[in-house]
mmCIF file of C-alpha atoms in Angstrom:
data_model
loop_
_atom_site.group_PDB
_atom_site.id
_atom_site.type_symbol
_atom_site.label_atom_id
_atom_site.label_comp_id
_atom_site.label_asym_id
_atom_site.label_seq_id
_atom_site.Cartn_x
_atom_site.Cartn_y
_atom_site.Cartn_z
ATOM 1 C CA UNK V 7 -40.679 -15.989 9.263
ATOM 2 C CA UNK V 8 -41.448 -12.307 8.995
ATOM 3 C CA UNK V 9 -38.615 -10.319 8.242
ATOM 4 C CA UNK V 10 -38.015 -7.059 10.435
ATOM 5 C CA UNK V 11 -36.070 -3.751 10.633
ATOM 6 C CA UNK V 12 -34.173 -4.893 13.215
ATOM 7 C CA UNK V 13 -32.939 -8.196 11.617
ATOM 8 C CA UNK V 14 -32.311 -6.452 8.489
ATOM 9 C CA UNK V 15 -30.221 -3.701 10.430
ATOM 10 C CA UNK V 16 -28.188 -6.457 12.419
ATOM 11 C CA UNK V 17 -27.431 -8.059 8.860
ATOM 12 C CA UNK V 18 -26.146 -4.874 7.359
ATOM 13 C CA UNK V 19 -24.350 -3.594 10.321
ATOM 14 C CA UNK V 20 -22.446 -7.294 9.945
ATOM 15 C CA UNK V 21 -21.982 -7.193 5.767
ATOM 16 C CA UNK V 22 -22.183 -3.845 4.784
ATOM 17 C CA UNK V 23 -24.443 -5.142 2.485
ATOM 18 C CA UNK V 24 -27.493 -3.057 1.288
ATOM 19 C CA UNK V 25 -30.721 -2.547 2.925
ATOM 20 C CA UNK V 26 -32.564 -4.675 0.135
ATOM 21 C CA UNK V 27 -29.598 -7.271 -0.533
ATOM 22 C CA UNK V 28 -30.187 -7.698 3.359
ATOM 23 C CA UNK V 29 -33.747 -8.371 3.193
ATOM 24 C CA UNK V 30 -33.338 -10.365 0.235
ATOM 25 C CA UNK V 31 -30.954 -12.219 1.987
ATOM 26 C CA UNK V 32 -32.814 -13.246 5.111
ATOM 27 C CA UNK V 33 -36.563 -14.132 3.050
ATOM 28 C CA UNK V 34 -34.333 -16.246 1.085
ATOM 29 C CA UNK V 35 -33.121 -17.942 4.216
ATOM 30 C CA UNK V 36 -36.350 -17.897 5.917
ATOM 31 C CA UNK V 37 -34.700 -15.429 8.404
ATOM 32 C CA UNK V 38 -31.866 -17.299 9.289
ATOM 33 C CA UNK V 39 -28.865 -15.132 10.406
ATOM 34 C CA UNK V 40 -26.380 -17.142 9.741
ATOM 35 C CA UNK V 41 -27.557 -18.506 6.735
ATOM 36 C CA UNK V 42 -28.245 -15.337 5.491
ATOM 37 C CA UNK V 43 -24.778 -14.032 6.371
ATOM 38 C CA UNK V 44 -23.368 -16.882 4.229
ATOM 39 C CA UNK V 45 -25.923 -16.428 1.184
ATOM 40 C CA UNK V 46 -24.307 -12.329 0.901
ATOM 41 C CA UNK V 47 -20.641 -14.012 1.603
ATOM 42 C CA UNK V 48 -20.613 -16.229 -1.549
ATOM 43 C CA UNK V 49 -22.912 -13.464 -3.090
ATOM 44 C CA UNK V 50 -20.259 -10.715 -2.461
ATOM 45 C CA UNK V 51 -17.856 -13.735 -4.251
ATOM 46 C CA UNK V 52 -19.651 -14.088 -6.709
ATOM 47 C CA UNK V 53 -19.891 -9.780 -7.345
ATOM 48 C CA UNK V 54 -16.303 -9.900 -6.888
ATOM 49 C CA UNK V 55 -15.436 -12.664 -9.590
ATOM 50 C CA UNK V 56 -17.137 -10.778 -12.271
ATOM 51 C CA UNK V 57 -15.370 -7.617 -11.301
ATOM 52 C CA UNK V 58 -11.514 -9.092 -11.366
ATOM 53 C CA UNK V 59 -10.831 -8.429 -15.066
ATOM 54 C CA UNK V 60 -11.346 -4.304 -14.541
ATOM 55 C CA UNK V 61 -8.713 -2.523 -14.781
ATOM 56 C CA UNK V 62 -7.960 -0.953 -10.988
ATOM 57 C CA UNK V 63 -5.532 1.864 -11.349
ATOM 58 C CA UNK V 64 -6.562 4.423 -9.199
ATOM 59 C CA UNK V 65 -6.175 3.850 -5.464
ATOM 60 C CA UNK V 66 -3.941 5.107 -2.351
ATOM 61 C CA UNK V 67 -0.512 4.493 -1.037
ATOM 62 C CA UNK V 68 -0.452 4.427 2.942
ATOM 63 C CA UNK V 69 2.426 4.825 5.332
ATOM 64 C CA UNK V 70 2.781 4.226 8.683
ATOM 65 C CA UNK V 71 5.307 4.758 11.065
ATOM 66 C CA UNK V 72 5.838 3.983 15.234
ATOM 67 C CA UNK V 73 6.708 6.933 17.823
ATOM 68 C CA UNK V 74 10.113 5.464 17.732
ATOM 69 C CA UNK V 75 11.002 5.677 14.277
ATOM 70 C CA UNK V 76 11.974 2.254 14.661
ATOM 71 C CA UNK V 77 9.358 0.527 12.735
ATOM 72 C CA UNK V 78 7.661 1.724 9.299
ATOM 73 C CA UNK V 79 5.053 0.253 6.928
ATOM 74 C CA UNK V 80 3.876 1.073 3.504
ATOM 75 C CA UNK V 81 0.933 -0.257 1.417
ATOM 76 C CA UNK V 82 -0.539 0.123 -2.266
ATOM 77 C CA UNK V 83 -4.179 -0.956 -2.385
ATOM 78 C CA UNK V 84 -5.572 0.107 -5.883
ATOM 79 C CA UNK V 85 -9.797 0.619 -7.055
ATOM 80 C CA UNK V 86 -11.109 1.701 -10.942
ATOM 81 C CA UNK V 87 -11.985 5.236 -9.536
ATOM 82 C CA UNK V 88 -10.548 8.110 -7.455
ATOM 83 C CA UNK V 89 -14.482 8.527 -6.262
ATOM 84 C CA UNK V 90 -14.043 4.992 -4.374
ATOM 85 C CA UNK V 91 -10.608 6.027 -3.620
ATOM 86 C CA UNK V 92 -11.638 8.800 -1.118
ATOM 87 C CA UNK V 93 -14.694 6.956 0.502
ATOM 88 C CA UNK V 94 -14.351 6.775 4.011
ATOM 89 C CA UNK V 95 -14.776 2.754 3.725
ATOM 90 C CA UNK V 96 -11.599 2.482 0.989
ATOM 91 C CA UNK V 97 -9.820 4.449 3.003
ATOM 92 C CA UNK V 98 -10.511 2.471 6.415
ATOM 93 C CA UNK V 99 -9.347 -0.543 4.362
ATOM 94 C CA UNK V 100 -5.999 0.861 3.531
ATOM 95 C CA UNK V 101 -5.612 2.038 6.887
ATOM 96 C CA UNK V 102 -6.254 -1.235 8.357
ATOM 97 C CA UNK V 103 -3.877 -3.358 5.983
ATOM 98 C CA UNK V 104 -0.776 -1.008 6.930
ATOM 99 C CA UNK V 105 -1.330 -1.282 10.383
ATOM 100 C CA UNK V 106 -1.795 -5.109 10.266
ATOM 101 C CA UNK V 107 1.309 -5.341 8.025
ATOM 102 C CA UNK V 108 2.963 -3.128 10.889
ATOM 103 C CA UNK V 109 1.773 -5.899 13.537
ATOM 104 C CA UNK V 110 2.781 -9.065 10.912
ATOM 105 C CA UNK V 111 6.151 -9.073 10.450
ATOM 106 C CA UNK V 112 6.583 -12.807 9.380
ATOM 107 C CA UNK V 113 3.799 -12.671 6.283
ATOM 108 C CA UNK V 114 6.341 -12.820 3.298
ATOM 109 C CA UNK V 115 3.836 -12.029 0.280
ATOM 110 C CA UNK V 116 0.407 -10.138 -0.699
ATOM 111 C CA UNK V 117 -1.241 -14.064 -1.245
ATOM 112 C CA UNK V 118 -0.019 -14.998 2.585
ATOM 113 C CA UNK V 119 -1.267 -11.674 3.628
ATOM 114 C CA UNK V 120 -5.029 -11.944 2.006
ATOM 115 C CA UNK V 121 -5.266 -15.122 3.933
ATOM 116 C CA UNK V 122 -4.692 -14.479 6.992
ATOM 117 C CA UNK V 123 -7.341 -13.095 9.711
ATOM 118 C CA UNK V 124 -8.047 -9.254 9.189
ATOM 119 C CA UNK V 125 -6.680 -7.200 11.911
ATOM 120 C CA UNK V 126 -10.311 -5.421 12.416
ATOM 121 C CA UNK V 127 -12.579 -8.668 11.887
ATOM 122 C CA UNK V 128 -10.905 -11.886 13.153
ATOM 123 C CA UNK V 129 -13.919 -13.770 11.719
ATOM 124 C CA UNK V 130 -13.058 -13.130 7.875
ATOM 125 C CA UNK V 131 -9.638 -12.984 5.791
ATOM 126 C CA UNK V 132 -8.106 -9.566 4.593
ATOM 127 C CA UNK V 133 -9.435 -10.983 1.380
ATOM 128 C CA UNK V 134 -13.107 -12.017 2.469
ATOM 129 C CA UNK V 135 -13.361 -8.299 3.743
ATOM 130 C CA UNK V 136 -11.989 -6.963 0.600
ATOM 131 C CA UNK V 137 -14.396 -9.171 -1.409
ATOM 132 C CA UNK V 138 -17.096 -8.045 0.578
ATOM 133 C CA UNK V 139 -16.124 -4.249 0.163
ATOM 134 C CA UNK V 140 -15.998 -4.897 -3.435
ATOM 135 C CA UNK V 141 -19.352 -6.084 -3.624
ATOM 136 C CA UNK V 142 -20.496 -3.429 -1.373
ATOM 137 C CA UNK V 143 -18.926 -0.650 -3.350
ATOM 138 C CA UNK V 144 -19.089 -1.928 -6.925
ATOM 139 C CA UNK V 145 -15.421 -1.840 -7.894
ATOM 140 C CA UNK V 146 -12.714 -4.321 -8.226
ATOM 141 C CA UNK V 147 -10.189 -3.423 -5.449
ATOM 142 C CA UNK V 148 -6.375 -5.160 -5.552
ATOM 143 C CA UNK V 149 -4.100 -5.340 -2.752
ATOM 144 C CA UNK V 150 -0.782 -4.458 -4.639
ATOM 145 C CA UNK V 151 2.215 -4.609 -2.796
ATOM 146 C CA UNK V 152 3.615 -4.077 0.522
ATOM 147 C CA UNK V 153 6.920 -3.516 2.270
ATOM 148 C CA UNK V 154 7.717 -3.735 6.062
ATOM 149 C CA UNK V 155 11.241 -1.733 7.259
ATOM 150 C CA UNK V 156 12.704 -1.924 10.946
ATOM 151 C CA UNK V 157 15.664 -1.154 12.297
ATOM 152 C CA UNK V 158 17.890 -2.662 15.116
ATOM 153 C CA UNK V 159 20.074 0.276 16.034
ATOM 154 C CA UNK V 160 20.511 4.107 15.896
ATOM 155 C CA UNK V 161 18.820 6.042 13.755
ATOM 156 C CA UNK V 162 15.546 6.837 12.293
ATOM 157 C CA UNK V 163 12.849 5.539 9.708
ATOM 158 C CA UNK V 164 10.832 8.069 8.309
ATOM 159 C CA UNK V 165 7.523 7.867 6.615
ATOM 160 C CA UNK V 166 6.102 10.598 3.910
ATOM 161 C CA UNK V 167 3.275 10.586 1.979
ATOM 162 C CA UNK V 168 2.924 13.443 -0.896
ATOM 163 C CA UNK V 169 -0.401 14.972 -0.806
ATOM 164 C CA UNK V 170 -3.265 13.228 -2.597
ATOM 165 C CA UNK V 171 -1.524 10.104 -1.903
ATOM 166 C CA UNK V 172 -0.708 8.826 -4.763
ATOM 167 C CA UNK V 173 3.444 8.271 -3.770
ATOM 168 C CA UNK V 174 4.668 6.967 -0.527
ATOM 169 C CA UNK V 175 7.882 6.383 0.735
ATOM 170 C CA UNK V 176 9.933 4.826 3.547
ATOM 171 C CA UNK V 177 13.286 5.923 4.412
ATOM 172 C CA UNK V 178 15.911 4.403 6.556
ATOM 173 C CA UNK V 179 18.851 6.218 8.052
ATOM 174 C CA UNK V 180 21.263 4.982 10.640
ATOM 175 C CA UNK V 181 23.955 6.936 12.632
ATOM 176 C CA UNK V 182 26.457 5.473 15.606
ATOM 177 C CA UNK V 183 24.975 8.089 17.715
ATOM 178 C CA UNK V 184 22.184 7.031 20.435
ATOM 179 C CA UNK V 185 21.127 10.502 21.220
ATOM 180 C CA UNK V 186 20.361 11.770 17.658
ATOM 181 C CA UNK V 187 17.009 10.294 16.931
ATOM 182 C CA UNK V 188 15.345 13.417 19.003
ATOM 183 C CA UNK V 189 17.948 15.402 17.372
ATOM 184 C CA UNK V 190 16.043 18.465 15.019
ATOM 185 C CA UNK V 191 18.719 18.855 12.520
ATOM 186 C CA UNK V 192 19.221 14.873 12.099
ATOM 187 C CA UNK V 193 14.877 14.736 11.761
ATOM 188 C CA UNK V 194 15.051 17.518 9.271
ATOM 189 C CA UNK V 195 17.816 16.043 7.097
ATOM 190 C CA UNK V 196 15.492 12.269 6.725
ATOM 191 C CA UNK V 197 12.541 14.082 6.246
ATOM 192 C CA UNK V 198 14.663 16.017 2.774
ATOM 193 C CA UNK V 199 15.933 12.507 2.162
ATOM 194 C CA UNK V 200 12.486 11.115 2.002
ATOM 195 C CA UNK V 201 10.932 13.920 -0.065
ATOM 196 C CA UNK V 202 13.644 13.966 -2.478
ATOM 197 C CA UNK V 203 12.996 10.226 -2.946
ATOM 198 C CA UNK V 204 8.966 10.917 -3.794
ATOM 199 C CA UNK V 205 10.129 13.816 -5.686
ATOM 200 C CA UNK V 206 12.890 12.420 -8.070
ATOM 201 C CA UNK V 207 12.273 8.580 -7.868
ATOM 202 C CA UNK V 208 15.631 7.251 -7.594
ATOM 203 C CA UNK V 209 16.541 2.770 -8.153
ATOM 204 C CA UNK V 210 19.257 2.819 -6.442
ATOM 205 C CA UNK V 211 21.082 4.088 -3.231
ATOM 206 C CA UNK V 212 24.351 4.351 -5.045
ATOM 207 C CA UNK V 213 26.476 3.240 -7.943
ATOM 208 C CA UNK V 214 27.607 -0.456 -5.923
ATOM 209 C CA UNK V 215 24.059 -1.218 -5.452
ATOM 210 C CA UNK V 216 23.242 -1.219 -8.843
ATOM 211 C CA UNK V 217 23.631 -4.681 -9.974
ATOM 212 C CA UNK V 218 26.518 -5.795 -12.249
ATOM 213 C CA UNK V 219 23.868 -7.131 -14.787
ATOM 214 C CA UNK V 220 22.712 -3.285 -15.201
ATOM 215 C CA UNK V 221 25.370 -1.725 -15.449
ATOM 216 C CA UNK V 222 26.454 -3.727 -18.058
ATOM 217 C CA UNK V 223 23.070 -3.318 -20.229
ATOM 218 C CA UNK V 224 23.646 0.486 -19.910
ATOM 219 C CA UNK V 225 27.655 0.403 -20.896
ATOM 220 C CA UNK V 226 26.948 -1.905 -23.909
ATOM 221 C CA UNK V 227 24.108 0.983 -25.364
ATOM 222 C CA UNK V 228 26.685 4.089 -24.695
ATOM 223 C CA UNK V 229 29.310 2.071 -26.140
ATOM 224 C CA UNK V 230 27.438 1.144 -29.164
ATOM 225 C CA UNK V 231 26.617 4.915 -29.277
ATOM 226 C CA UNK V 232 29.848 5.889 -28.657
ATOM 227 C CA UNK V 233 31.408 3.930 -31.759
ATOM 228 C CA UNK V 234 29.392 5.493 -34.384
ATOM 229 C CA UNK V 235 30.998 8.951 -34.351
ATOM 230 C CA UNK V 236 33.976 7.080 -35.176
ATOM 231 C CA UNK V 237 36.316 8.634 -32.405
ATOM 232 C CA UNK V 238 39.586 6.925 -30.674
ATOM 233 C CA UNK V 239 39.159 4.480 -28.304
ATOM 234 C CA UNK V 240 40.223 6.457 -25.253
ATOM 235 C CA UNK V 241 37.678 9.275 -26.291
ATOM 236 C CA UNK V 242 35.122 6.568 -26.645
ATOM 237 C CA UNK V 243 35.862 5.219 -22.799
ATOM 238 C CA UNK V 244 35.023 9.073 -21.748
ATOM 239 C CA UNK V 245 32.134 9.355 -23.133
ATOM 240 C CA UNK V 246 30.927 5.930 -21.997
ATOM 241 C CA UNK V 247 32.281 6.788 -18.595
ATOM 242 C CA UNK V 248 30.642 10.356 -18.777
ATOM 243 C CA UNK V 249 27.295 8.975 -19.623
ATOM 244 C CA UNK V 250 27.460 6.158 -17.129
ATOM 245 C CA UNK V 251 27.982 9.033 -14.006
ATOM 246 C CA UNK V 252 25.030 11.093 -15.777
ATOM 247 C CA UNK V 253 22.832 8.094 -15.679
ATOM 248 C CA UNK V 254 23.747 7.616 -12.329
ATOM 249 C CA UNK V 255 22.419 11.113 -11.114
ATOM 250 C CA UNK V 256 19.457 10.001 -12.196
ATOM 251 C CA UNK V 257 18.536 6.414 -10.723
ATOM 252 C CA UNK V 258 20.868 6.643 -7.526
ATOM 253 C CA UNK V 259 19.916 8.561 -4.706
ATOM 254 C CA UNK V 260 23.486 9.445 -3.645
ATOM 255 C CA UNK V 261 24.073 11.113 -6.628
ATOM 256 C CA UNK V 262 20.820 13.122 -7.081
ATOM 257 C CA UNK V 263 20.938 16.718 -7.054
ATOM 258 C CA UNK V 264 19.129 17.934 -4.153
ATOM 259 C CA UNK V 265 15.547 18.889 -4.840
ATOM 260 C CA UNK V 266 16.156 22.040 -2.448
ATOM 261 C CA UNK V 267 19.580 22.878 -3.171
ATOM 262 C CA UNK V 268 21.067 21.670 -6.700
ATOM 263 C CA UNK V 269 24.355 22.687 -6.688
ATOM 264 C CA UNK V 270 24.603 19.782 -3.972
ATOM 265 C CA UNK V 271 23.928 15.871 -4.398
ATOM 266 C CA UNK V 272 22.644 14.658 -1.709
ATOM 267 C CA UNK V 273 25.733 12.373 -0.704
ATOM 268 C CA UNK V 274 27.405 16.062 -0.407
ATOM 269 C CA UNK V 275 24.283 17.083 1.900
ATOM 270 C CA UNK V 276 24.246 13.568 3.992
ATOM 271 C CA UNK V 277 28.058 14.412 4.126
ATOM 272 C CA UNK V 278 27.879 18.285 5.294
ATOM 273 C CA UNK V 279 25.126 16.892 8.139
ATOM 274 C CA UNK V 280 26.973 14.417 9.636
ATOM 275 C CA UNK V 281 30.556 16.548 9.946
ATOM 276 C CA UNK V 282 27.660 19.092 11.727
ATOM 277 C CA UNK V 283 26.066 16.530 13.640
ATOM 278 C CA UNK V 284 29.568 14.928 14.590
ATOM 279 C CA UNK V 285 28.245 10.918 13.694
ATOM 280 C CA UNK V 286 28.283 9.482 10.558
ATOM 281 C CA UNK V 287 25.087 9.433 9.074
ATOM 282 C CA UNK V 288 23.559 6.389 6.132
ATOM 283 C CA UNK V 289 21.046 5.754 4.256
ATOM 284 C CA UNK V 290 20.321 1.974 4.749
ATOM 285 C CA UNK V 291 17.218 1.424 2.638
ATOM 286 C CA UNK V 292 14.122 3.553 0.569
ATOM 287 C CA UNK V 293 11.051 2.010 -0.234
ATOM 288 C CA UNK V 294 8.771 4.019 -2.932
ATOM 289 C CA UNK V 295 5.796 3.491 -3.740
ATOM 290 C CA UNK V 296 3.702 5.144 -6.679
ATOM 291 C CA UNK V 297 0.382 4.488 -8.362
ATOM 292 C CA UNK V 298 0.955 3.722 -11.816
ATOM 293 C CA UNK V 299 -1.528 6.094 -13.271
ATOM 294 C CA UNK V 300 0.573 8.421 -11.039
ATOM 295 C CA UNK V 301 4.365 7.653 -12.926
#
């Protein structure tokens, strides 16, 4: 069968493939469409498979979050280059996988996710059309990680990506108050919470979330530290103890100077807002996410 523009168009438009992987494609198949689809399928598995090993660093961190603030999404998909990174088709994919994560919210894990039906193609897996965007692109391209938050009462979740994409974050904050969501001074005081989370990275929310098993690790090194200089016990437990609350400034987000203000933490600033606001305002849960060529 003679092979045609507008076959080979009709093939592309349907793969992404290239204009002479196309053609190829359809004189191997003697212009079947179908068959042709599935020769540039396993081909594009076969491109994919031999790209795996490579390294795939770079990437972008997505966010998304509803008009409501009641529902928020974040995503790490990661590439070899920040070229392939900022193609339009990369960043389509990314796009994509947040907002089906945003419309999945029983898909547990990043294998349960890459098999089911992509949001934007219902004939192909998340991780057919990755395979095939691999093979159209060149690069091996990972789906990382993903996190889903939602809340049930009042409150907000707020979503912030730092510019060039390489951090995201998620922030949850609840208040007894079913007005305040539209509330300026409530918005502005998440939105600092969030960006002080990108900005300073904290583990924890505060000291009791940090598991016992930690603590303990971190105790037994200041201890050990503590008992070379030779002091007395009690001056050893204060200098343990000291240490401990300085290490705590620096993984739990309660406890964290503020990035705008540092002669507050920003349990003191949550505080100050919600005597102003007249509710009590909490951080329920931070999701951050950073690329690791980024940390």
């Amino acid at each position: 069968m003679a092979i045609n523009t507008q076959m080979i168009k009709e093939l592309r438009e349907a793969t992404g493939a290239g204009v002479l992987d196309c053609k190829k494609a359809l004189e191997a198949n003697d212009g079947d469409f179908e068959k042709a689809l599935e020769y540039l399928r396993k081909k594009g598995l076969d491109a994919a498979a031999k790209k795996a090993s490579r390294e795939a660093k770079e990437g972008l961190v997505q966010v998304l979050v509803d008009e409501a603030g009641r529902l928020g999404t974040i995503v790490e998909v990661n590439c070899e280059t920040d070229f392939v990174a900022r193609t339009e088709e990369f960043q389509s994919l990314v796009s994509a996988i947040t907002k089906q994560v945003a419309q999945e919210p029983n898909v547990p894990d990043v294998a349960t996710l890459l098999n089911r039906p992509f949001v934007e193609d219902q004939s192909v897996t998340v991780g057919e059309h990755l395979t095939q965007l691999i093979a159209k692109l060149g690069e091996n391209m990972v789906l990382s990680r993903f996190a889903r938050v939602e809340r049930d009462g009042n409150g907000l979740i707020e979503g912030y990506i730092h510019p060039g994409s390489r951090i995201g974050v998620l922030v949850h904050m609840s208040t007894d108050s079913e007005d305040i969501a539209n509330n300026a001074a409530f918005g502005e005081v998440i939105h600092d919470t969030a960006l002080q989370v990108a900005a300073a990275a904290p583990q924890y929310i505060s000291p009791d979330n940090v598991p016992d098993s930690v603590v303990e690790v971190e105790k037994a090194k200041y201890s050990a530290q503590a008992a070379e200089g030779n002091k007395p016990d009690h001056i050893q437990e204060r200098i343990v103890t000291g240490k401990l609350n300085k290490w705590y400034e620096e993984i739990c987000l309660l406890r964290q100077p503020f990035i705008k203000d540092d002669s507050l933490s920003v349990g003191d600033l949550i505080s100050q807002k919600s005597k102003e606001l007249g509710t009590p305002l909490t951080v329920q849960h931070f999701v951050r996410y950073e690329l690791e060529t980024g940390e």
